[in-house]
Tab-separated table of C-alpha atoms and ligand atoms in Angstrom:
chain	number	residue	atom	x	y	z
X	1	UNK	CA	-0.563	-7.924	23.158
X	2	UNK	CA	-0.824	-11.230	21.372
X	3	UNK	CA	2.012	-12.911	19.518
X	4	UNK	CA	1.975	-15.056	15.921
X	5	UNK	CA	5.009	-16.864	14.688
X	6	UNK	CA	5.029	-16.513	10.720
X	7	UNK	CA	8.053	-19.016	9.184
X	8	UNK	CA	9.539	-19.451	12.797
X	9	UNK	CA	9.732	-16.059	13.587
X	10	UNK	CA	8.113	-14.401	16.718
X	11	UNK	CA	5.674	-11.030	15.581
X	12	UNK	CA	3.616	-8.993	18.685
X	13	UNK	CA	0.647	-6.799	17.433
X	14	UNK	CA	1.476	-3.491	16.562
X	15	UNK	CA	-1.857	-1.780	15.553
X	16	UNK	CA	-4.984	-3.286	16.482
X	17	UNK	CA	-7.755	-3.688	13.977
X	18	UNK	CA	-9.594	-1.298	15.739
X	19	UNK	CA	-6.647	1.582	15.316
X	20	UNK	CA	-6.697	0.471	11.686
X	21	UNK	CA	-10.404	1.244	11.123
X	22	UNK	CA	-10.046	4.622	12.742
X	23	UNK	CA	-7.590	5.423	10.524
X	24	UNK	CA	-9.256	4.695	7.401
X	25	UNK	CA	-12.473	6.083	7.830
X	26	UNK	CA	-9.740	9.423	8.493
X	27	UNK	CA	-8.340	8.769	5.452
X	28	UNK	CA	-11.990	7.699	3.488
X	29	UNK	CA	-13.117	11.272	5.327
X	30	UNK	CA	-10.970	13.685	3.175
X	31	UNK	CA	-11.259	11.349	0.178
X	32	UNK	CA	-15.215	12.045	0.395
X	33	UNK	CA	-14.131	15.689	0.628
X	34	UNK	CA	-11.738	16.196	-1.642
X	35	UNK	CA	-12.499	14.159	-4.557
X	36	UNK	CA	-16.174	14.197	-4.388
X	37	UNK	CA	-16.863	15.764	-7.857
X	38	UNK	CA	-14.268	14.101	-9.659
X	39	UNK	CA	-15.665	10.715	-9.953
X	40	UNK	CA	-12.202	9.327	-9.469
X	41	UNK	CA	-10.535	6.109	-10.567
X	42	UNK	CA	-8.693	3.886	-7.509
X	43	UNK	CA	-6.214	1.846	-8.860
X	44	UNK	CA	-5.162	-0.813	-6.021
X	45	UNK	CA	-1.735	-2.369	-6.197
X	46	UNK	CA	-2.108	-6.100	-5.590
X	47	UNK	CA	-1.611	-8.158	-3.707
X	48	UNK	CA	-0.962	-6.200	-0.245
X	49	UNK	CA	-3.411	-3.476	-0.926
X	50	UNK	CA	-6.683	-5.797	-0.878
X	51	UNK	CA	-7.774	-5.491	2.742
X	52	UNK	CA	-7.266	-1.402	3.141
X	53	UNK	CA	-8.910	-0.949	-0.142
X	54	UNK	CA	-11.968	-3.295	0.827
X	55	UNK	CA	-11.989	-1.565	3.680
X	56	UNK	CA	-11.840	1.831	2.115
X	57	UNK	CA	-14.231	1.043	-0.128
X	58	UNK	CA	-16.980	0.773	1.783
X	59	UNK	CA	-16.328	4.077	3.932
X	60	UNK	CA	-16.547	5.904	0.706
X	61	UNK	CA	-19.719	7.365	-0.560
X	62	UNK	CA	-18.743	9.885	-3.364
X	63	UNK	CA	-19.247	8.682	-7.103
X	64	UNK	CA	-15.687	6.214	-7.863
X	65	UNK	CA	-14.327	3.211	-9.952
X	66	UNK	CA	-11.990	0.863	-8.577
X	67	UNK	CA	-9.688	-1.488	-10.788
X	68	UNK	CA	-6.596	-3.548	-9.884
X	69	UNK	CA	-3.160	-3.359	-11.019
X	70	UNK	CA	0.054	-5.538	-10.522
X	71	UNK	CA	4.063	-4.551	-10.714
X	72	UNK	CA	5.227	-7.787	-12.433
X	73	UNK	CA	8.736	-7.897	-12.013
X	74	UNK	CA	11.038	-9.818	-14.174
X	75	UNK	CA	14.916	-10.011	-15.873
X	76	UNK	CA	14.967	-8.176	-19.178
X	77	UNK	CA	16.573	-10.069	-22.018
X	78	UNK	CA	18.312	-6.278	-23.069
X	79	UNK	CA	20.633	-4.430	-21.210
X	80	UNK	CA	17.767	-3.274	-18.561
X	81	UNK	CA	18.258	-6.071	-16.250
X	82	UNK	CA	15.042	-6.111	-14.030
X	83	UNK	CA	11.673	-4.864	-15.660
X	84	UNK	CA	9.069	-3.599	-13.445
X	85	UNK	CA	5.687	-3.863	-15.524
X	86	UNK	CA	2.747	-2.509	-14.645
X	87	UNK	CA	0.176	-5.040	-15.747
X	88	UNK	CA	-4.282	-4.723	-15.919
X	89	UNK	CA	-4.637	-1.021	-17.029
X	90	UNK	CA	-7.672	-0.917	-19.553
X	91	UNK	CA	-9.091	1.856	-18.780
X	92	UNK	CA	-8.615	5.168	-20.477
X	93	UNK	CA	-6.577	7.186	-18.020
X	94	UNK	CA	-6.816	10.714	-19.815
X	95	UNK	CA	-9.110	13.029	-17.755
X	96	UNK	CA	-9.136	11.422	-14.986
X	97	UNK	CA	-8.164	11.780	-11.297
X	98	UNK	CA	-6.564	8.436	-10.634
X	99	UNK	CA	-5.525	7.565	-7.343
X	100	UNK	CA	-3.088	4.474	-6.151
X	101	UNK	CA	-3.581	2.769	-3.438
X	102	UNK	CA	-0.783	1.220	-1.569
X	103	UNK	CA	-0.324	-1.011	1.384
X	104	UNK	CA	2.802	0.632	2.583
X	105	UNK	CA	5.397	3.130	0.778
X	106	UNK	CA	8.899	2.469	2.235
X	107	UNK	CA	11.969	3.990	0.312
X	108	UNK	CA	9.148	5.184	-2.610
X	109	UNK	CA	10.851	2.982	-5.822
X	110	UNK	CA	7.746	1.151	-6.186
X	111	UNK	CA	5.172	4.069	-6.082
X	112	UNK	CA	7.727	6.809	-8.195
X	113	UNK	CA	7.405	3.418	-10.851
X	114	UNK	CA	4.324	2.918	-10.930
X	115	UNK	CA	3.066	6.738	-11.033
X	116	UNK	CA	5.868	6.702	-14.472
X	117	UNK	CA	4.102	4.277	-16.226
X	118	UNK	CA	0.551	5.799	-15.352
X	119	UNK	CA	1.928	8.860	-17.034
X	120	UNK	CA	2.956	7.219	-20.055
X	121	UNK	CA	-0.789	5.870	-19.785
X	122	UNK	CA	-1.805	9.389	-19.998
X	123	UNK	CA	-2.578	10.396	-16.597
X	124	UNK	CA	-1.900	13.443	-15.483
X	125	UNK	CA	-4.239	13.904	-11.916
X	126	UNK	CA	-2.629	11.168	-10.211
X	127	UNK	CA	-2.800	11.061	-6.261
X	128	UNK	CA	-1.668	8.173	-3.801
X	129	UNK	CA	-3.475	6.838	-0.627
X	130	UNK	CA	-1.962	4.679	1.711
X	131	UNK	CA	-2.248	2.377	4.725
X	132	UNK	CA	1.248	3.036	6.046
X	133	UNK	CA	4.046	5.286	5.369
X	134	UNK	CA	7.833	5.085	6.848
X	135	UNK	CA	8.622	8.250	6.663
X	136	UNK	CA	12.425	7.668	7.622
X	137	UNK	CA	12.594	5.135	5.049
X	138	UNK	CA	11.470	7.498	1.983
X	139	UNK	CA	13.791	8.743	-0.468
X	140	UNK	CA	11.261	10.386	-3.056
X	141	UNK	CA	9.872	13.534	-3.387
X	142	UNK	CA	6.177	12.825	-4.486
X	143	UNK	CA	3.805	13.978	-2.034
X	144	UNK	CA	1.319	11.648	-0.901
X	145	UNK	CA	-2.005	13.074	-0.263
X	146	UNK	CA	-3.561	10.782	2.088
X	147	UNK	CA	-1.719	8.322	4.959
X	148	UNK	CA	-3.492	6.303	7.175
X	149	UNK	CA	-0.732	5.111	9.462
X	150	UNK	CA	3.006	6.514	9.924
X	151	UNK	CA	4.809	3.944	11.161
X	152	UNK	CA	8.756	3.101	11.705
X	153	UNK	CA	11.144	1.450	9.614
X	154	UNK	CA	10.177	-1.738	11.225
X	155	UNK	CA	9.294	-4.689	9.075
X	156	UNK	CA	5.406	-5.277	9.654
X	157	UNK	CA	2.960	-7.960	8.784
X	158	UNK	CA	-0.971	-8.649	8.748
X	159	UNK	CA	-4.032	-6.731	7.342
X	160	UNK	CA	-2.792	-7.302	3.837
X	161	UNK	CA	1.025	-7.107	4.169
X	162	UNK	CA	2.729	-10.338	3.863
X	163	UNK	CA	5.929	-12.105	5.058
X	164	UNK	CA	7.269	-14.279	2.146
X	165	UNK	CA	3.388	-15.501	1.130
X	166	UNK	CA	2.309	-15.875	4.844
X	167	UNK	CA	0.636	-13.058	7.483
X	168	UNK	CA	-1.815	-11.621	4.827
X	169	UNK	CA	-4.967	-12.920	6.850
X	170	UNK	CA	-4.161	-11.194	10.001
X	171	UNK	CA	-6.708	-8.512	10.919
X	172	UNK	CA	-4.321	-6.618	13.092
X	173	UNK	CA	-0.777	-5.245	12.242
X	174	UNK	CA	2.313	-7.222	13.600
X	175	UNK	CA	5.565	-6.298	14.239
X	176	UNK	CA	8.764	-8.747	14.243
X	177	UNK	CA	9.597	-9.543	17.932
X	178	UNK	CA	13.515	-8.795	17.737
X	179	UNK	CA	13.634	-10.051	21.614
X	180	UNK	CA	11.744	-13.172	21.178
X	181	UNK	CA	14.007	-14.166	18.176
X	182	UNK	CA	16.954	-14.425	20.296
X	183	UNK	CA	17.677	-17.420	20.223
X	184	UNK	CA	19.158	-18.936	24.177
X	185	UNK	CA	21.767	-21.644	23.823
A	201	LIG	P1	9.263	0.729	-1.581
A	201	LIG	O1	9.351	0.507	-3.060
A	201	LIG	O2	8.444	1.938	-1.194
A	201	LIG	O3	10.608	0.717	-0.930
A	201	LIG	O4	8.605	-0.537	-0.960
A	201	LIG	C1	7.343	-0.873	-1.225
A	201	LIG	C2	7.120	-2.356	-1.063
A	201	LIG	O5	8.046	-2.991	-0.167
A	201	LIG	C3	5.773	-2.575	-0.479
A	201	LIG	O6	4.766	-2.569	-1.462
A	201	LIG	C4	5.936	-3.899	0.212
A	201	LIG	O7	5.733	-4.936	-0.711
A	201	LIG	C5	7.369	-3.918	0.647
A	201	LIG	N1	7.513	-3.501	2.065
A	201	LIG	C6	8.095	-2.382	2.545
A	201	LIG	N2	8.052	-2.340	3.873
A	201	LIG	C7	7.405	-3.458	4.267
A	201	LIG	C8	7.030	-3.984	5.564
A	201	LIG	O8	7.269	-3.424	6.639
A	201	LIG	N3	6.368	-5.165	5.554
A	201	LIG	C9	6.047	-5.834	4.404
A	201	LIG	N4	5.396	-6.981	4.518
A	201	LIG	N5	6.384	-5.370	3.177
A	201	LIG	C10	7.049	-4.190	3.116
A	202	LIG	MG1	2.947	-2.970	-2.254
């Protein structure tokens, strides 16, 4: 097990790289299966999605687009408070089988979101594919069709995911270290 300290705190690996490859060509397996008439349309949600997708990517060998979206989050000036905008949609979604891919889905606000403003987009094929999933943490109903990892409700970094900016780089998944952050006085 090797250790990183990310803004002072102590994180042990988790899933090695190797684990994480395993479980994408899994996923990129039943993608090629399922989907492989469809010519479908990833849409990866930036920024913690870039390694899986990269990685995904390259596993895949049916006819696909990929494109890049972003939830932009700001305070409303109107009685909404916080706006979550989906931002770089151009293509036409009508017709087509779009799938999202995620880094992780947690309580499933960000992904129920997103998939409402694809809809009002026009898609109506939507699936979602992603790296991890905390099951214990999710509070939606929408199914999600392909998982690579099910993991905990522990707060993870590396291979994409990111601890306020830092941790993106890693090419393993860490977990925090509660032990190590004791700190001994
Ligand atoms: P949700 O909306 O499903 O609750 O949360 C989704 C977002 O929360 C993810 O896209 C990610 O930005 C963040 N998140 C949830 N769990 C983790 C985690 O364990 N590590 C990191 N780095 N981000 C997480
Ligand atoms: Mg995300």
């Amino acid at each position: 097990m090797s250790k990183v300290i990310i803004h002072g705190h102590t994180f042990k690996t988790k899933i090695s790289a190797a684990q994480i490859q395993k479980a994408v060509t899994d996923v990129a397996r039943q993608i090629n299966a399922d989907l492989k008439d469809k010519k479908p349309l990833f849409l990866a949600v930036l920024n913690g999605s870039f390694m899986f997708v990269a990685d995904l990517m390259k596993k895949l060998t049916i006819e696909c687009e990929i494109s890049f979206i972003k939830v932009a989050s700001y305070e409303g000036t109107t009685s909404k408070g916080k706006i979550n905008e989906l931002i770089g949609i151009n293509e036409d979604l009508k017709g087509r089988t779009v799938v999202i891919i995620e880094d992780i889905i947690d309580t499933g606000n960000t992904i129920e979101n997103i998939m409402e403003q694809l809809k009002d987009h026009g898609a109506v094929d939507i699936k979602i594919a992603t790296l991890l999933f905390k099951p214990d943490a999710y509070i939606k109903t929408i199914p999600i069709e392909y998982t690579a990892i099910v993991v905990p409700n522990d707060f993870l970094v590396g291979y994409g995911l990111d601890y306020n900016g830092l941790g993106r780089n890693l090419a393993d998944i860490y977990v925090l270290d509660y032990n190590a952050d004791v700190i001994v006085k």
